XYZ file of C-alpha atoms in Angstrom:
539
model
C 95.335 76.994 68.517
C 91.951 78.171 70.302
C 92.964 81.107 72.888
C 90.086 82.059 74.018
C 87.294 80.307 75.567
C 83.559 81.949 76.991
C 83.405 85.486 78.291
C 87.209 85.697 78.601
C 90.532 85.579 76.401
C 93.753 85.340 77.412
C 94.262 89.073 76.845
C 91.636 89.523 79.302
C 93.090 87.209 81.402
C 96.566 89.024 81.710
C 94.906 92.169 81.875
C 92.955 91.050 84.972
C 95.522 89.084 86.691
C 99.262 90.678 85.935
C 98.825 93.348 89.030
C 101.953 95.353 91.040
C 103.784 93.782 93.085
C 103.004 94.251 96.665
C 104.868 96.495 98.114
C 105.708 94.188 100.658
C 108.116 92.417 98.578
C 111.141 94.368 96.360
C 113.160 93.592 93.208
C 116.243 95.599 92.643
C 118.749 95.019 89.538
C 122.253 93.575 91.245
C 125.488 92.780 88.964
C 123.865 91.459 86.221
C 120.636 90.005 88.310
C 118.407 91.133 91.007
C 118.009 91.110 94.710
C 114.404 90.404 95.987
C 113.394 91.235 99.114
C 110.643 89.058 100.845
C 107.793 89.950 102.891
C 109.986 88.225 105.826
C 112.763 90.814 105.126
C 114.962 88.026 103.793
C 116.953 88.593 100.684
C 117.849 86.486 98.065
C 119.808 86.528 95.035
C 118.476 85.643 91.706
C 120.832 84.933 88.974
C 119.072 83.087 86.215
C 120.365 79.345 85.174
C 122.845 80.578 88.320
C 120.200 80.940 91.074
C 120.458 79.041 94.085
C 117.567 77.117 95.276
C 119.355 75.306 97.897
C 120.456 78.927 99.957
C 120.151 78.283 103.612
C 118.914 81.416 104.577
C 120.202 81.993 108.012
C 117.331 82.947 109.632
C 113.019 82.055 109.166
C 114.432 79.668 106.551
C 111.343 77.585 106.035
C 109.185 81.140 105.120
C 112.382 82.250 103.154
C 112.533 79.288 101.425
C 108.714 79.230 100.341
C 109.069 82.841 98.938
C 112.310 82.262 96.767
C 110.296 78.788 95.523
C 107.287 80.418 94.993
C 108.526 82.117 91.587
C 105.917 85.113 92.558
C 108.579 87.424 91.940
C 109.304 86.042 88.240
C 107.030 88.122 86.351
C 108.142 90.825 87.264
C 111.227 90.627 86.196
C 109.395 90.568 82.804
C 106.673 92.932 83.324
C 108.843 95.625 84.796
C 112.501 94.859 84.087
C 111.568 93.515 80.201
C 114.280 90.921 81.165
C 112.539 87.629 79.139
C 116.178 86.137 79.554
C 116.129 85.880 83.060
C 112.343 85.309 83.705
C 113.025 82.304 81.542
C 115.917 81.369 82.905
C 114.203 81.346 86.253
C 111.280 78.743 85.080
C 113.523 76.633 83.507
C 116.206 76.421 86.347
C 113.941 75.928 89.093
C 112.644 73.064 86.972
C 115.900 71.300 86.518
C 116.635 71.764 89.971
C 113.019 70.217 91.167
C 113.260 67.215 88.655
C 116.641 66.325 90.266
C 115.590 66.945 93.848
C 112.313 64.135 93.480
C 114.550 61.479 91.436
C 116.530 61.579 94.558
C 115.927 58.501 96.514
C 115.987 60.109 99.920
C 113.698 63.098 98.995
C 111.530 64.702 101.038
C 109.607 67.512 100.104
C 109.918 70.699 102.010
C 107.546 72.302 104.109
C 104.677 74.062 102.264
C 105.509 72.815 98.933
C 101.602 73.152 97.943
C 101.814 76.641 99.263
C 104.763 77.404 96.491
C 102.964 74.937 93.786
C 100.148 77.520 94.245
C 102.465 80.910 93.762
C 104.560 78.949 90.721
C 101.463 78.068 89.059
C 99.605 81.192 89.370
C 102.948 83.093 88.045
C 103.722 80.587 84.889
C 100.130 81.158 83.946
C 100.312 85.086 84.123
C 103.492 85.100 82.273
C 102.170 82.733 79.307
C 99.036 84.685 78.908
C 101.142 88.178 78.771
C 103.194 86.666 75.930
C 100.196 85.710 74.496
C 98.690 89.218 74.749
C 101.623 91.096 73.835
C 102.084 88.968 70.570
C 105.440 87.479 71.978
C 104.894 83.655 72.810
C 107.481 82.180 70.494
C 107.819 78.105 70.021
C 110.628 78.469 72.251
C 109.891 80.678 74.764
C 106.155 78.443 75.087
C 107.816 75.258 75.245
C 109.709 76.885 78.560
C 106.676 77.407 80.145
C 104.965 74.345 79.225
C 107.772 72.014 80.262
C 107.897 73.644 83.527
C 104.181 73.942 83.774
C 103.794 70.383 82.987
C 106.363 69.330 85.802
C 104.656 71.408 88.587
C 101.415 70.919 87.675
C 102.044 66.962 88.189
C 103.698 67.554 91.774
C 100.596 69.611 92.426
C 97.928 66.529 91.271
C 100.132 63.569 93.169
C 98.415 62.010 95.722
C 98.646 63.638 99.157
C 99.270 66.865 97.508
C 96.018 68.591 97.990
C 95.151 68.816 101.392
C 91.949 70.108 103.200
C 93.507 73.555 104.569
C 93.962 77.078 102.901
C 97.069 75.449 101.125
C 94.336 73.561 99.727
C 92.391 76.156 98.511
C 94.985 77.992 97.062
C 96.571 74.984 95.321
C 93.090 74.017 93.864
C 92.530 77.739 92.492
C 95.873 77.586 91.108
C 95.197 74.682 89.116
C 91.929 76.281 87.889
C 93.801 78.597 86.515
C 95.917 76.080 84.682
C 93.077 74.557 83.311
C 92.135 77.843 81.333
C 95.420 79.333 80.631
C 97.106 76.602 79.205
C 93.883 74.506 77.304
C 94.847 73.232 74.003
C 98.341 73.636 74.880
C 99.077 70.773 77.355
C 97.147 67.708 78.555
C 97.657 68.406 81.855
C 95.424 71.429 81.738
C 92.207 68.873 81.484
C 94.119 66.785 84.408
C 94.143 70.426 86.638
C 91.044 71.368 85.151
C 89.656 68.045 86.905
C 91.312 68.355 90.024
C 90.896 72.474 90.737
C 87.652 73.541 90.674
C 85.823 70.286 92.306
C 88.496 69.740 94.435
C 88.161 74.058 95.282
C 84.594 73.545 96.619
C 85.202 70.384 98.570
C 87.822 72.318 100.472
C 85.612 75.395 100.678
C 83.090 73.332 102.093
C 84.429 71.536 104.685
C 86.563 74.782 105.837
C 83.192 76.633 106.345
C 80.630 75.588 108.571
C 77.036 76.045 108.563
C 77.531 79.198 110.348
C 79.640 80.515 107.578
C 83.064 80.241 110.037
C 86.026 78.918 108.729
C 88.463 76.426 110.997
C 91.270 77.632 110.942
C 91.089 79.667 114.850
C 91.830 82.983 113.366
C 89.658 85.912 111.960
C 91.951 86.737 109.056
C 92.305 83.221 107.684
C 88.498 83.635 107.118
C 89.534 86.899 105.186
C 91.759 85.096 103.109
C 89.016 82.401 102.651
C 86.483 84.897 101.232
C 89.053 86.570 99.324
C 90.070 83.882 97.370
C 86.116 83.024 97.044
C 85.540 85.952 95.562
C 87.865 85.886 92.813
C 87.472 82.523 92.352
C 83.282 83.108 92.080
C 84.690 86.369 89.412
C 86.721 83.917 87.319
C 84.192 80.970 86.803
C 81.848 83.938 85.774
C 83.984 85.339 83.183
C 85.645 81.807 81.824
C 82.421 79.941 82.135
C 84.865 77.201 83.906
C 81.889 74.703 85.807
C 79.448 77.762 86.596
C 77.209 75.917 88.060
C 79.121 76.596 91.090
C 79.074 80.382 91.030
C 75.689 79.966 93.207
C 76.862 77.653 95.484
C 79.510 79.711 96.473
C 77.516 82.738 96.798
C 75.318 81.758 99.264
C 78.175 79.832 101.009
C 79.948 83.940 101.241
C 76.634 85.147 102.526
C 77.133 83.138 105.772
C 80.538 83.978 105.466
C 79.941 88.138 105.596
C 77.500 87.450 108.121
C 79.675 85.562 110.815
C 83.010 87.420 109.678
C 80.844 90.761 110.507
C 80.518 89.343 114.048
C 84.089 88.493 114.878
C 85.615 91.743 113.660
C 86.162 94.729 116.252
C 83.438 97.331 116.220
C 85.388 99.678 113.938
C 85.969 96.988 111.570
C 89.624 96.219 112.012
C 90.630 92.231 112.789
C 90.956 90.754 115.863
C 94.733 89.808 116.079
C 93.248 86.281 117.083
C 95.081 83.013 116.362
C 98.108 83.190 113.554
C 97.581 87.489 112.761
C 98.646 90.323 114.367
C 95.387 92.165 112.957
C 94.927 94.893 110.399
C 91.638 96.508 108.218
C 88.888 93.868 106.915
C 87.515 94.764 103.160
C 83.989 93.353 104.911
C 81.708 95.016 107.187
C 81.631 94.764 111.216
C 78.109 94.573 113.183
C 76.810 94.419 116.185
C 75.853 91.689 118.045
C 76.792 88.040 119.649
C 78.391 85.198 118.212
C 78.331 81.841 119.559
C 80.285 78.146 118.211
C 80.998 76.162 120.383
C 82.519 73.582 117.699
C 84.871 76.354 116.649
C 85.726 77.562 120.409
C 84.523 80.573 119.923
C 82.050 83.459 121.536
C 82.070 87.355 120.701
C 80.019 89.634 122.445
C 79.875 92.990 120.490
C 78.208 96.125 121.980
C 78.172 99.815 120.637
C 80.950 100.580 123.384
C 82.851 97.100 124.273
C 83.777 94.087 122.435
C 84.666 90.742 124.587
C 85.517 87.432 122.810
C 86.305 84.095 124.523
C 88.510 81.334 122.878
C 88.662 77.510 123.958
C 88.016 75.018 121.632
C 89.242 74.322 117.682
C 87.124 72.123 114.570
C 90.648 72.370 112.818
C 94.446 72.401 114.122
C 95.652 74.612 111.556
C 96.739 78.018 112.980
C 95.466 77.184 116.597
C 97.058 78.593 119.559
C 97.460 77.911 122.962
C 94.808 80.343 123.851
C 92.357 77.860 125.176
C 90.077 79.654 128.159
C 91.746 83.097 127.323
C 89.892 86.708 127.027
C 90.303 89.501 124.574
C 88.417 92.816 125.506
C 88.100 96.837 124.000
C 86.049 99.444 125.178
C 85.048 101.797 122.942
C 87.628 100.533 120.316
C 90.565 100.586 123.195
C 92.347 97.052 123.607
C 92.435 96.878 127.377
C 92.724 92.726 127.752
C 94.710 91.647 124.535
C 95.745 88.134 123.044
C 99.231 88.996 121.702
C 98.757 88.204 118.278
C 101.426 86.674 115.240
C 105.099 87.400 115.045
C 106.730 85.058 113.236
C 106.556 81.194 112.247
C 110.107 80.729 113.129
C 110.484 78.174 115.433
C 113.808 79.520 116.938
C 112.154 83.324 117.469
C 111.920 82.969 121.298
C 109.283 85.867 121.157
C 107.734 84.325 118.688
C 107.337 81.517 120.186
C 106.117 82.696 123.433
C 103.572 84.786 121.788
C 101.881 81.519 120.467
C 102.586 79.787 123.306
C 100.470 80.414 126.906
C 102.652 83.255 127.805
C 100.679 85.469 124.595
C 97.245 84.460 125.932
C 95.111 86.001 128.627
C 93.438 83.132 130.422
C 93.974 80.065 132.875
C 97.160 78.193 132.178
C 99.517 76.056 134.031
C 102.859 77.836 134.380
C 104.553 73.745 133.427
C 103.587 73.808 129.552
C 104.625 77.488 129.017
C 107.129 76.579 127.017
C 104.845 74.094 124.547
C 104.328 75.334 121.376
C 101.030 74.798 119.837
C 101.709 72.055 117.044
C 103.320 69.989 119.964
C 99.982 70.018 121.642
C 97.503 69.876 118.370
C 99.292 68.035 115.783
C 100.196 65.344 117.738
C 98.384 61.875 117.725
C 96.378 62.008 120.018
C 96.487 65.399 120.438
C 97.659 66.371 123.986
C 95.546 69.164 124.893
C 91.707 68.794 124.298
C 89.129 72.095 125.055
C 85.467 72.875 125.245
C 82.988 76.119 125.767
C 79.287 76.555 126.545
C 77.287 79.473 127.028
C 74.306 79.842 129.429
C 72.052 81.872 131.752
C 72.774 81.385 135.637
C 70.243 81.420 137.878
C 70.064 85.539 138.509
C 69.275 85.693 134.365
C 73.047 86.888 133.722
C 75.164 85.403 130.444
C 77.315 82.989 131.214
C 80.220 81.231 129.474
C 82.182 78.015 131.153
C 85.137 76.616 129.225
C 88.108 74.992 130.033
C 90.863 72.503 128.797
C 92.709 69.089 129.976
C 96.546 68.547 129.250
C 98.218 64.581 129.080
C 94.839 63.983 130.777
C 95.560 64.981 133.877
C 96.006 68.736 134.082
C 92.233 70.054 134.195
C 91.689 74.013 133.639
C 88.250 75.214 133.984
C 87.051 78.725 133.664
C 83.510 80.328 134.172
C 82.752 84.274 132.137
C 80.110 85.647 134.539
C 78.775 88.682 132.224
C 76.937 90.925 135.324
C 76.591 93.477 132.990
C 78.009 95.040 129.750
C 80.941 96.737 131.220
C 81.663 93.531 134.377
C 82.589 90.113 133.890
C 83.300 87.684 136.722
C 85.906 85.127 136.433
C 85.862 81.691 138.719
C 88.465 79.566 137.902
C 88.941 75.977 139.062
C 91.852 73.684 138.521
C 92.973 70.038 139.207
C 96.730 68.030 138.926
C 98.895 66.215 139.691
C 100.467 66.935 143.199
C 98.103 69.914 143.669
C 99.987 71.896 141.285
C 98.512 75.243 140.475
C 97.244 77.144 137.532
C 97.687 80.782 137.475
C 95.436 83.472 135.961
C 97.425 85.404 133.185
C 96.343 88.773 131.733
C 98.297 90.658 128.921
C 97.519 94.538 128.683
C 99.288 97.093 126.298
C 102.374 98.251 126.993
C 101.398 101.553 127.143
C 99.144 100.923 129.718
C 99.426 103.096 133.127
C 98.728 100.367 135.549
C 98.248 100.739 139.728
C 97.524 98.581 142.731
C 95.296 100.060 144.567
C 93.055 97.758 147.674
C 93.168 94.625 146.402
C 92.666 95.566 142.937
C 94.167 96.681 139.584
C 93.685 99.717 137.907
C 94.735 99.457 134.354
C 94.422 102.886 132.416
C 95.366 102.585 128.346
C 94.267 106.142 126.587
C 90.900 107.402 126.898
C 89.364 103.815 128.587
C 89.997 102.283 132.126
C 90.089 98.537 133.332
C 89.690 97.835 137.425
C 90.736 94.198 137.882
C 89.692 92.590 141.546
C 91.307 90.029 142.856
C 91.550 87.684 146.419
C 93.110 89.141 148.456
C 95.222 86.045 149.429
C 96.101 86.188 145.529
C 99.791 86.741 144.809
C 100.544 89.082 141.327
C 103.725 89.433 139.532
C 104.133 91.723 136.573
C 106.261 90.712 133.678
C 107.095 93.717 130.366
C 108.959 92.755 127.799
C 111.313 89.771 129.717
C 114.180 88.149 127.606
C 115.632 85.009 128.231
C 114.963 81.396 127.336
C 111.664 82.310 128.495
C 110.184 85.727 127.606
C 106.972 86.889 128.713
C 104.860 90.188 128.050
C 105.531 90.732 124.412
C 103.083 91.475 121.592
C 103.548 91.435 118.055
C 102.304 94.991 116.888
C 102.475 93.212 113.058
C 104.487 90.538 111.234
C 108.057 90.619 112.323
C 107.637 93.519 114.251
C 106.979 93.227 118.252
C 106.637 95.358 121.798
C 106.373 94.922 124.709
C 102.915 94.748 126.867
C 102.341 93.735 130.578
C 101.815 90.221 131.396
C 100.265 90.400 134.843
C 99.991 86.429 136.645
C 97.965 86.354 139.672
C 98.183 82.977 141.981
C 95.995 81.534 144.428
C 97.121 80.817 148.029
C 99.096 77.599 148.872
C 96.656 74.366 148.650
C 93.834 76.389 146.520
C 92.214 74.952 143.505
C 90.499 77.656 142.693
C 91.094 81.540 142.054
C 88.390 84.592 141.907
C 88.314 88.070 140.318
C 86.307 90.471 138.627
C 86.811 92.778 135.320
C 85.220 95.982 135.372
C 85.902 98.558 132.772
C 84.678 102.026 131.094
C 85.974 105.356 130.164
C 89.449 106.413 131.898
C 87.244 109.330 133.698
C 84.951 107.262 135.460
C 84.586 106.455 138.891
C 84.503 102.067 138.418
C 82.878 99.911 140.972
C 81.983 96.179 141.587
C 78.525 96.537 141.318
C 76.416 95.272 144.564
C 75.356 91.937 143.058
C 78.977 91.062 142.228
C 79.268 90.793 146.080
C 77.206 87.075 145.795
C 80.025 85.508 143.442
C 82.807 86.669 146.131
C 80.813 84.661 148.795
C-alpha cells in the first residue's frame, strides 16, 4: 500500500497536523473515562462504546451538541492519554449510533451537521496518519477508521450537504484531506477527493468578492476565511493535490489582506462587528477608507479615529440587526460601540438582545426589538431589506445615506454627514404605519462617565471624549445593564462572557418624522464644539 504521495507522507502529514489542543477546550480522566470541557463551558462525559450522543445538555444545546459530535476531542485521548481503547471506541460508537439515527424514517439531521462532518473528518484523518507514523495501524484498528470514515465521508458528499457558507468551506477542506490521507485505502477518498478541493474554490469564490470581502457581515469570519485559505494554499503545495489552484488562491488572499487591512481597528485588533465579540487579527491594519455598498459596509480609518457604518448584507449568514448603525474609536478608545457576540443560544435573553436592535447603535423602531435576526433574513422573502451610498454634498463634505424597510411598511432612513474628521452629523427620517416613531439608539461602554449638559451629551470613556447634540424637543432615556424579558445596554466583552454598557434612546417630539444630532469627539482634555458650519444642518 502506497503511503505517500508528492512532497508529503503521511508522517509528514501527522507531524504537521496533530497540534495541542486549544486551550479552550479540556480533557480530564473521570472513573474510567474522561470529562471534556467545551469551548461553551459545557461538559460532557465520554465513556467509550458507553458514550451518550443523545445527552440533552441543559443549556446552548445545539453548540454543545456540535462539539461532543465533532469527535475533535478524540485524538487526544490518543495522543496524550495513549488510550487507543477508548479513541476507538469513540469512532466506532459514534458510527453505530449515526447509522441508526439516518435509517430512522423520521430523521432529521441536526443543526450544523456539516460543521461536525468537518471536525470528525479532520480528526479520523489525523488519527490514521499517527498510527501510520508511529508504526501502529493494525488490520483492526484501520478497518475502525475506515468503516467510520467511509460512513461520514458519504453523509458529507449527499446532496444538500455542502452548502455555499464557511460550513462549506470547512466541509470541502475536510474532505481534501480525506482524499490524501486515506488514498489507496478506501474508494471514497477519490469520491472526497472529487468533491473537496473543486467544490473548496467554488465556495471560496463566491464568499469573496472582487474586493477581496467575504459575506458573511462580520470581520472575523473573513479571518477564518483566510485562515483556512492559507492552510489549504500550504497543503496543495506540499501534497501536490490539484496545484493548479495554489495561484488562484493567492491572488484571491491578496484582495483579501488588502480589504481585511481596512476593516480592522487602527491597532489591528477586530471590530466586534456582526457574530464576534472581537480579539487580535494575525493580518495587518492600514489606513484608509473602505467602501461596499453590496456588502453594507463603509470604514473610515484615520491615524486618530476609526468610524464604520453598517446597512446592507450580499449573504444572510451571521447578519445582524445592525442595519443604519455606527461604530466609532478615537485614538483606539471605543466611544460608539456595536455590542458584539455572546452566545448562539436562542433562549440567552442577553444574547439575544445583543443581536437584536437593542446591541446596535443606529435608527430602529422600538416594535421589532425583540426580532431576532434569522426571523428577519432567513425568511422567504426576507422581511427586512437595507441599502447604503456614499457621496459628496454640496459644501464638498463625505456623506453616507442608508437606511432599511421592515414588512414593507416601516421605512428607516439615515444620512452620516462627515463635517470633519472628529464631527459627524446625523439626520434621520422615518415613515409607518400610524405615525409611529423610530428612535435613535446609541450604546457606549459601561465604563463610560456620561453628563447632560445644554442640550447635549458628554460621554467621557478613558483618555477620549464624545459630545453628542441633540433637539432640544428630543426626549433621552438611559438604559445599563436592564434584565427582564427585554434587556437592553449589555455588551458581550467575549464569547459567553458579557457587561453592561449604556444604551442611550433619544426620541423626537410627538408627530415628528424626523430626528437631528451631531457627534463630536477628541481627547477627554479638550474643549469640543459644533463647529460653525454644523449650524446650516440644524436649520
Amino acid at each position: 500500500m502506497e503511503l505517500t504521495t508528492v512532497g508529503m507522507s503521511l508522517e509528514d502529514y501527522a507531524a504537521s497536523y496533530t497540534g495541542p489542543l486549544s486551550d479552550i477546550w479540556s480533557i480530564q480522566p473521570d472513573n474510567g473515562g474522561y470529562q471534556v470541557t467545551f469551548p461553551n463551558g459545557a461538559t460532557a462525559a465520554i465513556r467509550g462504546a458507553d458514550t451518550d450522543w443523545a445527552f440533552q445538555f441543559p443549556t446552548d444545546l445545539a453548540t454543545s451538541r456540535l462539539w461532543l459530535h465533532s469527535l475533535t476531542y478524540a485524538p487526544y485521548l490518543y495522543w496524550d492519554h495513549g488510550d487507543w481503547a477508548t479513541t476507538a471506541a469513540i469512532f466506532a460508537s459514534y458510527e453505530a449510533y449515526f447509522t441508526r439515527e439516518q435509517s430512522r424514517p423520521d430523521y432529521v439531521p441536526m443543526n450544523s451537521l456539516d460543521h461536525a462532518h468537518a471536525a470528525q473528518l479532520l480528526a479520523v484523518s489525523a488519527v490514521y496518519a499517527s498510527l501510520v507514523a508511529r508504526g501502529e495501524l493494525y488490520p483492526e484498528r484501520q478497518e475502525v477508521l475506515v468503516r467510520f470514515v467511509e460512513v461520514v465521508g458519504r453523509s458529507a458528499l449527499s446532496e444538500g450537504m455542502i452548502k455555499f457558507n464557511n460550513h462549506g468551506m470547512m466541509l470541502t477542506r475536510a474532505l481534501a484531506h480525506v482524499a490524501f490521507v486515506f488514498q489507496g485505502v478506501s474508494d471514497i477518498a477519490s469520491d472526497c477527493g472529487r468533491s473537496g478541493v473543486e467544490e473548496f474554490d467554488r465556495i471560496i469564490q463566491a464568499a469573496f468578492d472582487d474586493n477581496g470581502i467575504v459575506n458573511e457581515n462580520t470581520p472575523a469570519y473573513q479571518i477564518l476565511y483566510m485562515r483556512v485559505v492559507d492552510t489549504m494554499i500550504t497543503f496543495l503545495r506540499r501534497t501536490a493535490l490539484q496545484p493548479e489552484y495554489v495561484q488562484i488562491w493567492e491572488s484571491l488572499m491578496s484582495r483579501a489582506k488588502d480589504s481585511l487591512a481596512l476593516q480592522l481597528f487602527s491597532d489591528g485588533k477586530v471590530p466586534p462587528i456582526g457574530d464576534d465579540a472581537g480579539g487580535v487579527s494575525p493580518y495587518p491594519s492600514t489606513l484608509g477608507e473602505l467602501y461596499s455598498p453590496s456588502n453594507g459596509l463603509f470604514v473610515r480609518k484615520t491615524e486618530t479615529s476609526y468610524v464604520s457604518i453598517i446597512s446592507g448584507y450580499r449573504g444572510v449568514v451571521h447578519k445582524h440587526l445592525d442595519d443604519t448603525s455606527v461604530r466609532l474609536q478615537h485614538k483606539n478608545v471605543d466611544l460608539v460601540i456595536d455590542a458584539g457576540l455572546l452566545t448562539y443560544d436562542a433562549s440567552d435573553k442577553v444574547g439575544v438582545a445583543i443581536v437584536s436592535q437593542r446591541g446596535h447603535s443606529g435608527l430602529y423602531f422600538p416594535r421589532f426589538d425583540h426580532v431576532r435576526p434569522i426571523d428577519a433574513f432567513l425568511v422567504k422573502p426576507p422581511r427586512q431589506y437595507s441599502w447604503i451610498d456614499r457621496r459628496v454634498d454640496l459644501l464638498g463634505h463625505e456623506e453616507v445615506a442608508c437606511g432599511y424597510v421592515v414588512d414593507g411598511a416601516y421605512q428607516a432612513e439615515r444620512l452620516y454627514t462627515f463635517l470633519n474628521d472628529s464631527t459627524i452629523f446625523i439626520t434621520d427620517s422615518f415613515s409607518a404605519p400610524d405615525e409611529e416613531q423610530a428612535i435613535q439608539r446609541f450604546l457606549f461602554p459601561g465604563n463610560a462617565e456620561i453628563a447632560q449638559r445644554n442640550g447635549s451629551l458628554e460621554v467621557v470613556v478613558g483618555d477620549a471624549k464624545l459630545v453628542l447634540w441633540t433637539e432640544p424637543t428630543s426626549t433621552i432615556r438611559f438604559h445599563l445593564g436592564s434584565g427582564g424579558d427585554m434587556p437592553k445596554g449589555w455588551r458581550a466583552v467575549k464569547f459567553y462572557e458579557s457587561e453592561p454598557c449604556w444604551s442611550v434612546e433619544i426620541s423626537a417630539a410627538a408627530a415628528r418624522s424626523s430626528i437631528r444630532s451631531a457627534i463630536a469627539f477628541g481627547d477627554a482634555d479638550q474643549d469640543i464644539t459644533l463647529p460653525v458650519e454644523a449650524r446650516s444642518y440644524w436649520s
